Amino acid sequence: VHPASFPDGRDRDAEDDRALHVGGFRGGELAATARMLVPRPGEPLPVERAYGIVLADREATVEVGRVAIDRAVTDRRSTALL
């Protein structure tokens, strides 16, 4: 995605206001961030909308996205699991 797509410098969408934004800290420094979305009745999650699917067990589902991890605190093997 080109930075010019975000004139205010922030990557935001309609889901951000209802999302739980989490951060992971190491030694008092922010080391990772992610966005979590819980399904709402009658509203598809972004992954469902993007791929035209309906998740079977929506009540037990959380969509995790926009994951960012500082390279100084991880290696490629562990981030590949995400």
C-alpha positions as a printed Julia matrix, in Angstrom:
82×3 Matrix{Float64}:
   0.0     0.0    0.0
   1.4     3.37  -0.98
   1.89    5.91   1.83
   0.02    8.54  -0.24
  -3.11    6.48   0.43
  -2.94    7.75   4.03
  -2.67   11.55   3.94
  -2.88   11.81   7.74
  -0.21    9.12   8.14
  -2.58    6.57   9.65
  -3.8     3.29   8.18
  -7.43    3.17   9.35
 -10.64    1.55   8.17
 -14.25    1.27   9.29
 -13.45   -1.69  11.57
 -10.94    0.2   13.73
 -13.55    1.91  15.89
 -15.0    -1.42  17.06
 -11.7    -3.32  17.24
  -9.64   -4.15  20.28
  -6.14   -2.86  19.63
  -3.5    -4.67  21.69
   0.16   -4.09  22.31
   2.89   -6.36  23.59
   5.71   -4.92  25.63
   9.21   -6.11  26.34
  11.23   -4.3   28.97
   8.82   -1.38  28.99
   9.1    -0.86  25.22
   6.35   -1.54  22.72
   7.42   -4.66  20.8
   4.26   -5.76  18.97
   0.77   -4.64  18.05
  -2.34   -6.33  16.66
  -6.01   -5.67  16.0
  -8.7    -8.1   17.18
 -12.29   -8.18  15.93
 -15.09  -10.14  17.59
 -18.01  -11.07  15.33
 -21.25   -9.14  15.65
 -24.56  -10.88  14.97
 -25.57  -10.36  11.36
 -22.32   -8.61  10.38
 -19.52  -10.45   8.57
 -15.94  -10.2    9.72
 -13.56   -8.64   7.18
 -12.15  -12.09   6.29
 -15.66  -13.4    5.63
 -16.44  -10.39   3.45
 -13.14  -10.57   1.55
 -13.42  -14.28   0.71
 -17.2   -14.72   0.55
 -17.25  -17.26   3.37
 -19.22  -17.76   6.58
 -17.28  -19.12   9.52
 -18.94  -22.14  11.1
 -18.37  -21.29  14.77
 -18.51  -17.5   14.83
 -19.16  -17.32  18.59
 -15.74  -18.9   19.22
 -13.91  -16.77  16.63
 -11.75  -13.68  16.85
 -10.17  -12.21  13.73
  -6.61  -11.07  14.37
  -4.99   -8.76  11.87
  -2.64   -5.85  11.39
   0.04   -7.64  13.33
   3.36   -5.84  13.65
   6.35   -7.23  15.55
   9.65   -5.46  16.13
  12.43   -7.4   14.39
  14.62   -6.97  17.45
  12.38   -9.24  19.52
  11.56  -12.08  17.13
  12.86  -14.27  14.37
  11.31  -15.39  11.08
  10.4   -18.86  12.44
   8.1   -17.57  15.17
   6.39  -14.93  13.04
   5.71  -17.52  10.32
   3.29  -19.18  12.74
   1.05  -16.12  12.64
